[in-house]
mmCIF file of N, CA, C and O in Angstrom:
data_model
loop_
_atom_site.group_PDB
_atom_site.id
_atom_site.type_symbol
_atom_site.label_atom_id
_atom_site.label_comp_id
_atom_site.label_asym_id
_atom_site.label_seq_id
_atom_site.Cartn_x
_atom_site.Cartn_y
_atom_site.Cartn_z
ATOM 1 N N MET L 1 119.976 88.405 73.950
ATOM 2 C CA MET L 1 119.711 87.340 74.956
ATOM 3 C C MET L 1 118.284 86.961 74.834
ATOM 4 O O MET L 1 117.447 87.758 74.387
ATOM 5 N N LYS L 2 118.099 85.622 75.141
ATOM 6 C CA LYS L 2 116.727 85.143 75.029
ATOM 7 C C LYS L 2 115.969 85.360 76.193
ATOM 8 O O LYS L 2 116.558 85.853 77.324
ATOM 9 N N ASN L 3 114.682 85.063 76.196
ATOM 10 C CA ASN L 3 113.774 85.154 77.390
ATOM 11 C C ASN L 3 114.264 84.165 78.420
ATOM 12 O O ASN L 3 114.819 83.101 77.815
ATOM 13 N N GLN L 4 114.126 84.416 79.695
ATOM 14 C CA GLN L 4 114.687 83.630 80.788
ATOM 15 C C GLN L 4 113.674 83.354 81.813
ATOM 16 O O GLN L 4 113.104 84.317 82.171
ATOM 17 N N GLN L 5 113.290 82.135 82.255
ATOM 18 C CA GLN L 5 112.549 81.713 83.357
ATOM 19 C C GLN L 5 113.184 81.661 84.468
ATOM 20 O O GLN L 5 114.390 81.024 84.422
ATOM 21 N N PHE L 6 112.761 82.221 85.652
ATOM 22 C CA PHE L 6 113.596 81.934 86.966
ATOM 23 C C PHE L 6 112.587 81.900 88.185
ATOM 24 O O PHE L 6 111.446 82.476 87.995
ATOM 25 N N ASP L 7 112.978 81.167 89.182
ATOM 26 C CA ASP L 7 112.220 81.015 90.347
ATOM 27 C C ASP L 7 112.426 82.343 91.212
ATOM 28 O O ASP L 7 113.548 82.565 91.534
ATOM 29 N N VAL L 8 111.426 82.964 91.728
ATOM 30 C CA VAL L 8 111.565 84.189 92.709
ATOM 31 C C VAL L 8 111.485 83.515 94.036
ATOM 32 O O VAL L 8 112.412 83.808 94.888
ATOM 33 N N ILE L 9 110.174 83.053 94.328
ATOM 34 C CA ILE L 9 110.166 82.374 95.608
ATOM 35 C C ILE L 9 109.352 81.017 95.307
ATOM 36 O O ILE L 9 108.311 81.088 94.660
ATOM 37 N N THR L 10 109.974 79.776 95.880
ATOM 38 C CA THR L 10 109.250 78.569 95.764
ATOM 39 C C THR L 10 109.109 77.968 97.139
ATOM 40 O O THR L 10 110.053 77.863 97.774
ATOM 41 N N THR L 11 107.841 77.628 97.539
ATOM 42 C CA THR L 11 107.702 76.978 98.760
ATOM 43 C C THR L 11 107.182 75.602 98.532
ATOM 44 O O THR L 11 106.187 75.387 97.845
ATOM 45 N N GLY L 12 108.016 74.485 98.863
ATOM 46 C CA GLY L 12 107.597 73.150 98.731
ATOM 47 C C GLY L 12 106.535 72.794 99.766
ATOM 48 O O GLY L 12 105.802 71.852 99.810
ATOM 49 N N ALA L 13 106.559 73.414 100.958
ATOM 50 C CA ALA L 13 105.628 73.349 102.061
ATOM 51 C C ALA L 13 105.088 74.642 102.401
ATOM 52 O O ALA L 13 105.267 75.734 101.862
ATOM 53 N N SER L 14 104.156 74.646 103.375
ATOM 54 C CA SER L 14 103.489 75.752 103.830
ATOM 55 C C SER L 14 104.419 76.824 104.472
ATOM 56 O O SER L 14 105.335 76.328 105.205
ATOM 57 N N LEU L 15 104.153 78.077 104.241
ATOM 58 C CA LEU L 15 105.116 79.118 104.734
ATOM 59 C C LEU L 15 104.431 79.851 105.798
ATOM 60 O O LEU L 15 103.228 80.250 105.599
ATOM 61 N N GLY L 16 104.914 80.031 106.929
ATOM 62 C CA GLY L 16 104.225 80.714 108.049
ATOM 63 C C GLY L 16 104.854 82.064 108.492
ATOM 64 O O GLY L 16 104.460 82.512 109.602
ATOM 65 N N ALA L 17 105.951 82.519 107.835
ATOM 66 C CA ALA L 17 106.577 83.773 108.284
ATOM 67 C C ALA L 17 106.970 84.556 107.018
ATOM 68 O O ALA L 17 106.856 84.171 105.962
ATOM 69 N N THR L 18 107.412 85.770 107.369
ATOM 70 C CA THR L 18 107.953 86.644 106.192
ATOM 71 C C THR L 18 109.067 86.134 105.652
ATOM 72 O O THR L 18 110.047 85.531 106.364
ATOM 73 N N THR L 19 109.140 86.142 104.302
ATOM 74 C CA THR L 19 110.273 85.612 103.703
ATOM 75 C C THR L 19 110.676 86.748 102.461
ATOM 76 O O THR L 19 109.943 87.397 101.826
ATOM 77 N N THR L 20 112.089 86.829 102.489
ATOM 78 C CA THR L 20 112.575 87.607 101.433
ATOM 79 C C THR L 20 113.370 86.888 100.433
ATOM 80 O O THR L 20 114.277 86.174 100.750
ATOM 81 N N GLY L 21 112.937 86.920 99.197
ATOM 82 C CA GLY L 21 113.554 86.306 98.079
ATOM 83 C C GLY L 21 115.042 86.614 97.848
ATOM 84 O O GLY L 21 115.235 87.812 98.238
ATOM 85 N N ASN L 22 115.500 85.912 97.061
ATOM 86 C CA ASN L 22 116.984 86.350 96.596
ATOM 87 C C ASN L 22 117.114 87.639 95.641
ATOM 88 O O ASN L 22 116.150 87.783 94.880
ATOM 89 N N LYS L 23 118.105 88.278 95.867
ATOM 90 C CA LYS L 23 118.370 89.347 94.857
ATOM 91 C C LYS L 23 118.652 88.632 93.454
ATOM 92 O O LYS L 23 119.376 87.826 93.206
ATOM 93 N N ILE L 24 117.784 89.217 92.527
ATOM 94 C CA ILE L 24 118.148 88.585 91.194
ATOM 95 C C ILE L 24 118.494 89.765 90.197
ATOM 96 O O ILE L 24 117.827 90.795 90.192
ATOM 97 N N ASP L 25 119.516 89.572 89.485
ATOM 98 C CA ASP L 25 120.042 90.420 88.550
ATOM 99 C C ASP L 25 119.155 90.532 87.326
ATOM 100 O O ASP L 25 119.236 89.351 86.565
ATOM 101 N N VAL L 26 118.461 91.512 86.951
ATOM 102 C CA VAL L 26 117.525 91.535 85.959
ATOM 103 C C VAL L 26 118.006 92.568 84.792
ATOM 104 O O VAL L 26 117.018 93.009 84.057
ATOM 105 N N GLY L 27 119.090 93.083 85.055
ATOM 106 C CA GLY L 27 119.546 94.125 84.350
ATOM 107 C C GLY L 27 119.469 94.087 82.656
ATOM 108 O O GLY L 27 119.416 95.100 81.981
ATOM 109 N N SER L 28 119.516 92.765 82.302
ATOM 110 C CA SER L 28 119.534 92.563 80.881
ATOM 111 C C SER L 28 118.211 92.342 80.125
ATOM 112 O O SER L 28 117.918 92.196 79.138
ATOM 113 N N PHE L 29 117.097 92.571 80.984
ATOM 114 C CA PHE L 29 115.724 92.429 80.564
ATOM 115 C C PHE L 29 115.069 93.787 80.514
ATOM 116 O O PHE L 29 115.368 94.742 81.117
ATOM 117 N N ARG L 30 114.096 93.856 79.505
ATOM 118 C CA ARG L 30 113.354 95.234 79.453
ATOM 119 C C ARG L 30 111.898 95.102 79.972
ATOM 120 O O ARG L 30 111.534 95.927 80.417
ATOM 121 N N ASP L 31 111.534 93.849 80.229
ATOM 122 C CA ASP L 31 110.207 93.612 80.840
ATOM 123 C C ASP L 31 110.201 92.169 81.590
ATOM 124 O O ASP L 31 111.124 91.379 81.192
ATOM 125 N N ILE L 32 109.367 92.066 82.567
ATOM 126 C CA ILE L 32 109.239 90.939 83.367
ATOM 127 C C ILE L 32 107.844 90.559 83.525
ATOM 128 O O ILE L 32 107.063 91.445 83.997
ATOM 129 N N ASP L 33 107.508 89.246 83.316
ATOM 130 C CA ASP L 33 106.211 88.814 83.733
ATOM 131 C C ASP L 33 106.387 87.963 84.999
ATOM 132 O O ASP L 33 107.211 87.122 85.060
ATOM 133 N N MET L 34 105.440 88.317 85.970
ATOM 134 C CA MET L 34 105.642 87.695 87.376
ATOM 135 C C MET L 34 104.370 86.815 87.567
ATOM 136 O O MET L 34 103.346 87.486 87.491
ATOM 137 N N TYR L 35 104.511 85.640 87.898
ATOM 138 C CA TYR L 35 103.395 84.744 88.121
ATOM 139 C C TYR L 35 103.317 84.251 89.568
ATOM 140 O O TYR L 35 104.169 83.659 90.130
ATOM 141 N N MET L 36 102.176 84.654 90.272
ATOM 142 C CA MET L 36 102.028 84.012 91.618
ATOM 143 C C MET L 36 101.006 83.080 91.653
ATOM 144 O O MET L 36 99.927 83.244 91.027
ATOM 145 N N SER L 37 101.225 81.836 92.268
ATOM 146 C CA SER L 37 100.268 80.833 92.386
ATOM 147 C C SER L 37 100.150 80.547 93.862
ATOM 148 O O SER L 37 101.113 79.956 94.393
ATOM 149 N N CYS L 38 99.033 80.602 94.469
ATOM 150 C CA CYS L 38 98.672 80.066 95.796
ATOM 151 C C CYS L 38 97.869 78.899 95.691
ATOM 152 O O CYS L 38 96.769 78.957 95.148
ATOM 153 N N THR L 39 98.387 77.691 96.355
ATOM 154 C CA THR L 39 97.489 76.621 96.152
ATOM 155 C C THR L 39 96.701 76.318 97.498
ATOM 156 O O THR L 39 95.822 75.469 97.411
ATOM 157 N N ALA L 40 97.261 76.816 98.622
ATOM 158 C CA ALA L 40 96.641 76.543 99.879
ATOM 159 C C ALA L 40 96.869 77.684 101.002
ATOM 160 O O ALA L 40 97.870 78.113 100.939
ATOM 161 N N VAL L 41 95.721 77.902 101.761
ATOM 162 C CA VAL L 41 96.032 78.766 102.946
ATOM 163 C C VAL L 41 95.384 77.928 104.044
ATOM 164 O O VAL L 41 94.335 77.221 103.907
ATOM 165 N N SER L 42 95.794 78.166 105.299
ATOM 166 C CA SER L 42 95.189 77.651 106.477
ATOM 167 C C SER L 42 95.501 78.570 107.711
ATOM 168 O O SER L 42 96.204 79.531 107.623
ATOM 169 N N GLY L 43 94.788 78.272 108.828
ATOM 170 C CA GLY L 43 94.827 79.126 109.948
ATOM 171 C C GLY L 43 93.629 80.131 110.046
ATOM 172 O O GLY L 43 92.689 79.826 109.285
ATOM 173 N N THR L 44 93.581 81.103 110.956
ATOM 174 C CA THR L 44 92.610 81.868 111.155
ATOM 175 C C THR L 44 92.947 83.158 110.444
ATOM 176 O O THR L 44 93.960 83.801 110.690
ATOM 177 N N SER L 45 92.062 83.488 109.318
ATOM 178 C CA SER L 45 92.229 84.713 108.529
ATOM 179 C C SER L 45 93.628 84.831 107.965
ATOM 180 O O SER L 45 94.338 85.802 108.113
ATOM 181 N N PRO L 46 94.173 83.931 107.270
ATOM 182 C CA PRO L 46 95.451 83.953 106.590
ATOM 183 C C PRO L 46 95.549 84.703 105.465
ATOM 184 O O PRO L 46 94.650 84.995 104.749
ATOM 185 N N THR L 47 96.527 85.620 105.415
ATOM 186 C CA THR L 47 96.830 86.424 104.370
ATOM 187 C C THR L 47 98.234 86.310 103.909
ATOM 188 O O THR L 47 99.145 86.005 104.589
ATOM 189 N N LEU L 48 98.501 86.729 102.568
ATOM 190 C CA LEU L 48 99.784 86.874 102.026
ATOM 191 C C LEU L 48 99.927 88.127 101.200
ATOM 192 O O LEU L 48 99.141 88.454 100.453
ATOM 193 N N ASP L 49 100.864 89.002 101.591
ATOM 194 C CA ASP L 49 101.058 90.293 100.960
ATOM 195 C C ASP L 49 102.486 90.199 100.355
ATOM 196 O O ASP L 49 103.503 89.847 101.077
ATOM 197 N N ALA L 50 102.603 90.221 99.012
ATOM 198 C CA ALA L 50 103.840 90.075 98.363
ATOM 199 C C ALA L 50 104.147 91.439 97.557
ATOM 200 O O ALA L 50 103.275 91.955 96.764
ATOM 201 N N VAL L 51 105.394 91.994 97.854
ATOM 202 C CA VAL L 51 105.775 93.204 97.180
ATOM 203 C C VAL L 51 107.125 92.992 96.358
ATOM 204 O O VAL L 51 108.117 92.347 96.947
ATOM 205 N N VAL L 52 107.267 93.505 95.153
ATOM 206 C CA VAL L 52 108.443 93.422 94.379
ATOM 207 C C VAL L 52 109.180 94.748 94.533
ATOM 208 O O VAL L 52 108.520 95.643 94.467
ATOM 209 N N TYR L 53 110.459 94.470 95.052
ATOM 210 C CA TYR L 53 111.336 95.596 95.211
ATOM 211 C C TYR L 53 112.333 95.722 94.064
ATOM 212 O O TYR L 53 112.796 94.759 93.641
ATOM 213 N N SER L 54 112.732 96.949 93.781
ATOM 214 C CA SER L 54 113.717 97.120 92.755
ATOM 215 C C SER L 54 114.730 97.918 93.343
ATOM 216 O O SER L 54 114.738 98.734 94.197
ATOM 217 N N SER L 55 116.092 97.574 92.659
ATOM 218 C CA SER L 55 117.243 98.358 93.146
ATOM 219 C C SER L 55 118.284 98.497 91.901
ATOM 220 O O SER L 55 118.404 97.747 91.194
ATOM 221 N N ALA L 56 118.753 99.741 92.040
ATOM 222 C CA ALA L 56 119.899 100.069 90.898
ATOM 223 C C ALA L 56 121.167 99.466 91.320
ATOM 224 O O ALA L 56 122.010 99.054 90.533
ATOM 225 N N ASP L 57 121.558 99.346 92.831
ATOM 226 C CA ASP L 57 122.788 98.786 93.212
ATOM 227 C C ASP L 57 122.764 97.672 94.012
ATOM 228 O O ASP L 57 123.781 97.063 94.326
ATOM 229 N N GLY L 58 121.618 97.092 94.366
ATOM 230 C CA GLY L 58 121.406 95.967 95.156
ATOM 231 C C GLY L 58 121.538 96.178 96.636
ATOM 232 O O GLY L 58 121.628 95.334 97.448
ATOM 233 N N THR L 59 121.643 97.449 96.996
ATOM 234 C CA THR L 59 121.640 97.832 98.502
ATOM 235 C C THR L 59 120.465 98.714 98.973
ATOM 236 O O THR L 59 119.959 98.672 99.981
ATOM 237 N N VAL L 60 120.025 99.607 97.969
ATOM 238 C CA VAL L 60 118.864 100.456 98.276
ATOM 239 C C VAL L 60 117.794 99.965 97.516
ATOM 240 O O VAL L 60 117.686 99.931 96.259
ATOM 241 N N TRP L 61 116.695 99.667 98.221
ATOM 242 C CA TRP L 61 115.430 98.990 97.626
ATOM 243 C C TRP L 61 114.340 99.948 97.738
ATOM 244 O O TRP L 61 113.997 100.434 98.655
ATOM 245 N N ILE L 62 113.500 99.894 96.557
ATOM 246 C CA ILE L 62 112.321 100.749 96.465
ATOM 247 C C ILE L 62 111.219 99.891 95.982
ATOM 248 O O ILE L 62 111.309 98.853 95.222
ATOM 249 N N ALA L 63 109.963 99.922 96.773
ATOM 250 C CA ALA L 63 108.814 99.181 96.456
ATOM 251 C C ALA L 63 108.365 99.532 95.017
ATOM 252 O O ALA L 63 108.344 100.605 94.457
ATOM 253 N N HIS L 64 108.247 98.461 94.263
ATOM 254 C CA HIS L 64 107.969 98.666 92.746
ATOM 255 C C HIS L 64 106.438 98.207 92.429
ATOM 256 O O HIS L 64 105.742 98.967 91.756
ATOM 257 N N THR L 65 106.137 97.023 92.857
ATOM 258 C CA THR L 65 104.871 96.475 92.413
ATOM 259 C C THR L 65 104.245 95.588 93.567
ATOM 260 O O THR L 65 104.978 94.813 94.217
ATOM 261 N N THR L 66 103.085 95.659 93.838
ATOM 262 C CA THR L 66 102.427 95.049 94.863
ATOM 263 C C THR L 66 101.401 94.204 94.333
ATOM 264 O O THR L 66 100.461 94.417 93.530
ATOM 265 N N PHE L 67 101.390 92.871 94.736
ATOM 266 C CA PHE L 67 100.274 91.848 94.320
ATOM 267 C C PHE L 67 99.095 92.062 95.209
ATOM 268 O O PHE L 67 99.160 92.625 96.257
ATOM 269 N N THR L 68 97.984 91.657 94.610
ATOM 270 C CA THR L 68 96.766 91.697 95.356
ATOM 271 C C THR L 68 96.897 90.738 96.657
ATOM 272 O O THR L 68 97.445 89.634 96.475
ATOM 273 N N GLN L 69 96.407 91.131 97.847
ATOM 274 C CA GLN L 69 96.564 90.386 99.002
ATOM 275 C C GLN L 69 95.771 88.991 98.772
ATOM 276 O O GLN L 69 94.700 88.929 98.203
ATOM 277 N N ILE L 70 96.525 87.965 99.148
ATOM 278 C CA ILE L 70 95.910 86.619 99.058
ATOM 279 C C ILE L 70 95.238 86.209 100.258
ATOM 280 O O ILE L 70 95.796 86.391 101.355
ATOM 281 N N THR L 71 94.074 85.718 100.286
ATOM 282 C CA THR L 71 93.266 85.119 101.289
ATOM 283 C C THR L 71 92.726 83.742 101.125
ATOM 284 O O THR L 71 92.181 83.207 102.048
ATOM 285 N N ALA L 72 93.063 83.352 99.879
ATOM 286 C CA ALA L 72 92.402 81.933 99.480
ATOM 287 C C ALA L 72 93.254 81.563 98.255
ATOM 288 O O ALA L 72 93.969 82.372 97.801
ATOM 289 N N ALA L 73 93.207 80.205 97.867
ATOM 290 C CA ALA L 73 93.938 79.667 96.739
ATOM 291 C C ALA L 73 93.701 80.690 95.449
ATOM 292 O O ALA L 73 92.376 81.033 95.307
ATOM 293 N N SER L 74 94.587 81.124 94.772
ATOM 294 C CA SER L 74 94.336 82.026 93.689
ATOM 295 C C SER L 74 95.733 82.117 92.856
ATOM 296 O O SER L 74 96.631 81.587 93.113
ATOM 297 N N THR L 75 95.549 82.759 91.754
ATOM 298 C CA THR L 75 96.754 83.125 90.933
ATOM 299 C C THR L 75 96.590 84.642 90.380
ATOM 300 O O THR L 75 95.543 85.136 90.405
ATOM 301 N N GLU L 76 97.790 85.169 90.057
ATOM 302 C CA GLU L 76 97.845 86.360 89.545
ATOM 303 C C GLU L 76 99.098 86.695 88.653
ATOM 304 O O GLU L 76 100.243 86.073 89.015
ATOM 305 N N LEU L 77 98.858 87.511 87.636
ATOM 306 C CA LEU L 77 100.044 87.801 86.745
ATOM 307 C C LEU L 77 100.332 89.266 86.946
ATOM 308 O O LEU L 77 99.393 90.174 86.805
ATOM 309 N N LYS L 78 101.660 89.659 87.114
ATOM 310 C CA LYS L 78 101.976 91.115 87.044
ATOM 311 C C LYS L 78 103.048 91.348 86.052
ATOM 312 O O LYS L 78 103.921 90.420 85.775
ATOM 313 N N TYR L 79 102.911 92.526 85.318
ATOM 314 C CA TYR L 79 103.879 92.929 84.217
ATOM 315 C C TYR L 79 104.672 93.994 84.857
ATOM 316 O O TYR L 79 104.251 94.997 85.367
ATOM 317 N N LEU L 80 106.026 93.881 84.786
ATOM 318 C CA LEU L 80 106.928 94.800 85.311
ATOM 319 C C LEU L 80 107.755 95.353 84.193
ATOM 320 O O LEU L 80 108.171 94.671 83.195
ATOM 321 N N ASN L 81 108.015 96.768 84.300
ATOM 322 C CA ASN L 81 108.883 97.403 83.414
ATOM 323 C C ASN L 81 109.472 98.546 84.272
ATOM 324 O O ASN L 81 108.977 98.839 85.214
ATOM 325 N N LYS L 82 110.376 99.287 83.702
ATOM 326 C CA LYS L 82 111.163 100.445 84.294
ATOM 327 C C LYS L 82 111.693 99.953 85.797
ATOM 328 O O LYS L 82 111.274 100.797 86.730
ATOM 329 N N PHE L 83 112.315 99.031 85.916
ATOM 330 C CA PHE L 83 112.869 98.460 87.158
ATOM 331 C C PHE L 83 114.450 98.637 87.187
ATOM 332 O O PHE L 83 115.128 99.052 86.085
ATOM 333 N N GLY L 84 115.091 98.608 88.278
ATOM 334 C CA GLY L 84 116.451 98.719 88.545
ATOM 335 C C GLY L 84 117.209 97.511 87.986
ATOM 336 O O GLY L 84 116.497 96.519 87.346
ATOM 337 N N ARG L 85 118.448 97.353 88.149
ATOM 338 C CA ARG L 85 119.138 96.249 87.795
ATOM 339 C C ARG L 85 118.854 94.939 88.533
ATOM 340 O O ARG L 85 118.935 93.921 88.143
ATOM 341 N N TYR L 86 118.281 95.062 89.846
ATOM 342 C CA TYR L 86 118.058 93.954 90.587
ATOM 343 C C TYR L 86 116.572 94.153 91.221
ATOM 344 O O TYR L 86 116.039 95.052 91.342
ATOM 345 N N ILE L 87 115.928 92.795 91.370
ATOM 346 C CA ILE L 87 114.745 92.799 91.913
ATOM 347 C C ILE L 87 114.788 91.814 92.978
ATOM 348 O O ILE L 87 115.706 90.834 93.155
ATOM 349 N N ARG L 88 113.867 91.855 93.977
ATOM 350 C CA ARG L 88 113.587 90.764 95.047
ATOM 351 C C ARG L 88 112.164 90.943 95.563
ATOM 352 O O ARG L 88 111.586 91.954 95.346
ATOM 353 N N VAL L 89 111.618 89.956 96.047
ATOM 354 C CA VAL L 89 110.249 89.979 96.539
ATOM 355 C C VAL L 89 110.135 89.728 98.076
ATOM 356 O O VAL L 89 110.896 88.933 98.599
ATOM 357 N N VAL L 90 109.430 90.487 98.736
ATOM 358 C CA VAL L 90 109.031 90.200 100.160
ATOM 359 C C VAL L 90 107.911 89.798 100.266
ATOM 360 O O VAL L 90 106.820 90.458 99.837
ATOM 361 N N ALA L 91 107.604 88.599 100.927
ATOM 362 C CA ALA L 91 106.242 87.871 101.202
ATOM 363 C C ALA L 91 105.985 87.959 102.540
ATOM 364 O O ALA L 91 106.722 87.398 103.431
ATOM 365 N N THR L 92 104.899 88.623 102.919
ATOM 366 C CA THR L 92 104.524 88.524 104.486
ATOM 367 C C THR L 92 103.242 87.865 104.664
ATOM 368 O O THR L 92 102.304 88.140 104.124
ATOM 369 N N ILE L 93 103.492 86.877 105.526
ATOM 370 C CA ILE L 93 102.256 86.064 106.005
ATOM 371 C C ILE L 93 101.485 86.729 107.124
ATOM 372 O O ILE L 93 102.337 87.014 108.209
ATOM 373 N N GLY L 94 100.334 86.835 107.159
ATOM 374 C CA GLY L 94 99.484 87.452 108.441
ATOM 375 C C GLY L 94 98.323 86.754 108.716
ATOM 376 O O GLY L 94 97.904 85.567 108.018
ATOM 377 N N GLY L 95 97.756 86.852 109.909
ATOM 378 C CA GLY L 95 96.657 86.179 110.309
ATOM 379 C C GLY L 95 96.928 85.734 111.804
ATOM 380 O O GLY L 95 97.730 86.278 112.434
ATOM 381 N N SER L 96 96.027 84.859 112.287
ATOM 382 C CA SER L 96 96.193 84.452 113.685
ATOM 383 C C SER L 96 96.095 82.939 113.695
ATOM 384 O O SER L 96 95.750 82.324 112.686
ATOM 385 N N SER L 97 96.385 82.326 114.705
ATOM 386 C CA SER L 97 96.262 80.823 114.958
ATOM 387 C C SER L 97 97.009 80.140 113.903
ATOM 388 O O SER L 97 96.682 79.256 113.140
ATOM 389 N N THR L 98 98.355 80.523 113.823
ATOM 390 C CA THR L 98 99.284 79.750 112.942
ATOM 391 C C THR L 98 98.919 79.901 111.526
ATOM 392 O O THR L 98 98.641 78.826 110.876
ATOM 393 N N PRO L 99 98.828 81.004 110.902
ATOM 394 C CA PRO L 99 98.523 81.002 109.484
ATOM 395 C C PRO L 99 99.680 80.501 108.638
ATOM 396 O O PRO L 99 100.749 80.674 108.936
ATOM 397 N N THR L 100 99.235 79.871 107.527
ATOM 398 C CA THR L 100 100.402 79.268 106.632
ATOM 399 C C THR L 100 99.747 79.520 105.095
ATOM 400 O O THR L 100 98.486 79.590 104.956
ATOM 401 N N VAL L 101 100.666 79.789 104.151
ATOM 402 C CA VAL L 101 100.286 79.795 102.916
ATOM 403 C C VAL L 101 101.325 79.138 102.098
ATOM 404 O O VAL L 101 102.496 79.145 102.180
ATOM 405 N N THR L 102 100.683 78.390 100.975
ATOM 406 C CA THR L 102 101.696 77.581 100.218
ATOM 407 C C THR L 102 101.524 78.203 98.669
ATOM 408 O O THR L 102 100.526 78.433 98.257
ATOM 409 N N PHE L 103 102.655 78.801 98.319
ATOM 410 C CA PHE L 103 102.604 79.543 97.085
ATOM 411 C C PHE L 103 104.007 79.404 96.239
ATOM 412 O O PHE L 103 104.984 79.073 96.797
ATOM 413 N N THR L 104 103.981 79.833 95.014
ATOM 414 C CA THR L 104 105.275 79.902 94.200
ATOM 415 C C THR L 104 105.073 81.306 93.525
ATOM 416 O O THR L 104 104.056 81.730 93.259
ATOM 417 N N LEU L 105 106.242 81.857 93.301
ATOM 418 C CA LEU L 105 106.351 83.120 92.575
ATOM 419 C C LEU L 105 107.410 82.918 91.427
ATOM 420 O O LEU L 105 108.597 82.716 91.913
ATOM 421 N N LYS L 106 107.028 82.882 90.206
ATOM 422 C CA LYS L 106 108.054 82.601 89.151
ATOM 423 C C LYS L 106 108.008 83.953 88.217
ATOM 424 O O LYS L 106 107.044 84.752 88.317
ATOM 425 N N ALA L 107 109.021 83.960 87.462
ATOM 426 C CA ALA L 107 109.135 85.251 86.476
ATOM 427 C C ALA L 107 109.755 84.715 85.255
ATOM 428 O O ALA L 107 110.388 83.757 85.173
ATOM 429 N N ILE L 108 109.375 85.477 84.159
ATOM 430 C CA ILE L 108 110.116 85.344 82.897
ATOM 431 C C ILE L 108 110.631 86.705 82.588
ATOM 432 O O ILE L 108 109.831 87.658 82.425
ATOM 433 N N GLY L 109 111.852 86.829 82.302
ATOM 434 C CA GLY L 109 112.465 88.129 81.839
ATOM 435 C C GLY L 109 112.483 88.103 80.393
ATOM 436 O O GLY L 109 112.864 87.072 79.829
ATOM 437 N N LYS L 110 112.034 89.223 79.900
ATOM 438 C CA LYS L 110 112.107 89.352 78.348
ATOM 439 C C LYS L 110 113.034 90.380 77.955
ATOM 440 O O LYS L 110 113.156 91.455 78.505
ATOM 441 N N SER L 111 113.796 89.941 76.993
ATOM 442 C CA SER L 111 114.922 90.752 76.356
ATOM 443 C C SER L 111 114.425 91.627 75.301
ATOM 444 O O SER L 111 113.309 91.441 74.758
#
């Protein structure tokens, strides 16, 4: 199998709530490169906490990898290995006065 790129979380507009990404079957990959790109934040003290969860069966989820907390426009790359058959990401927006964060999270699965 060849390398495959996929969207984990894509926001076309600002996001102001916790979002759980779709369950993605990554069982055929040995490594995954995950790319976080935040283009804008607004509100008072806005934050984004993104955590990658892994599961062997798609029902029991274990925290696998945590991105650095985002407080301003930024990018980050994480390398994942030793994960279960499935992954998903939970992105939590924090702050006050209606915080919003505009970001995308993409991945490349490597066979």
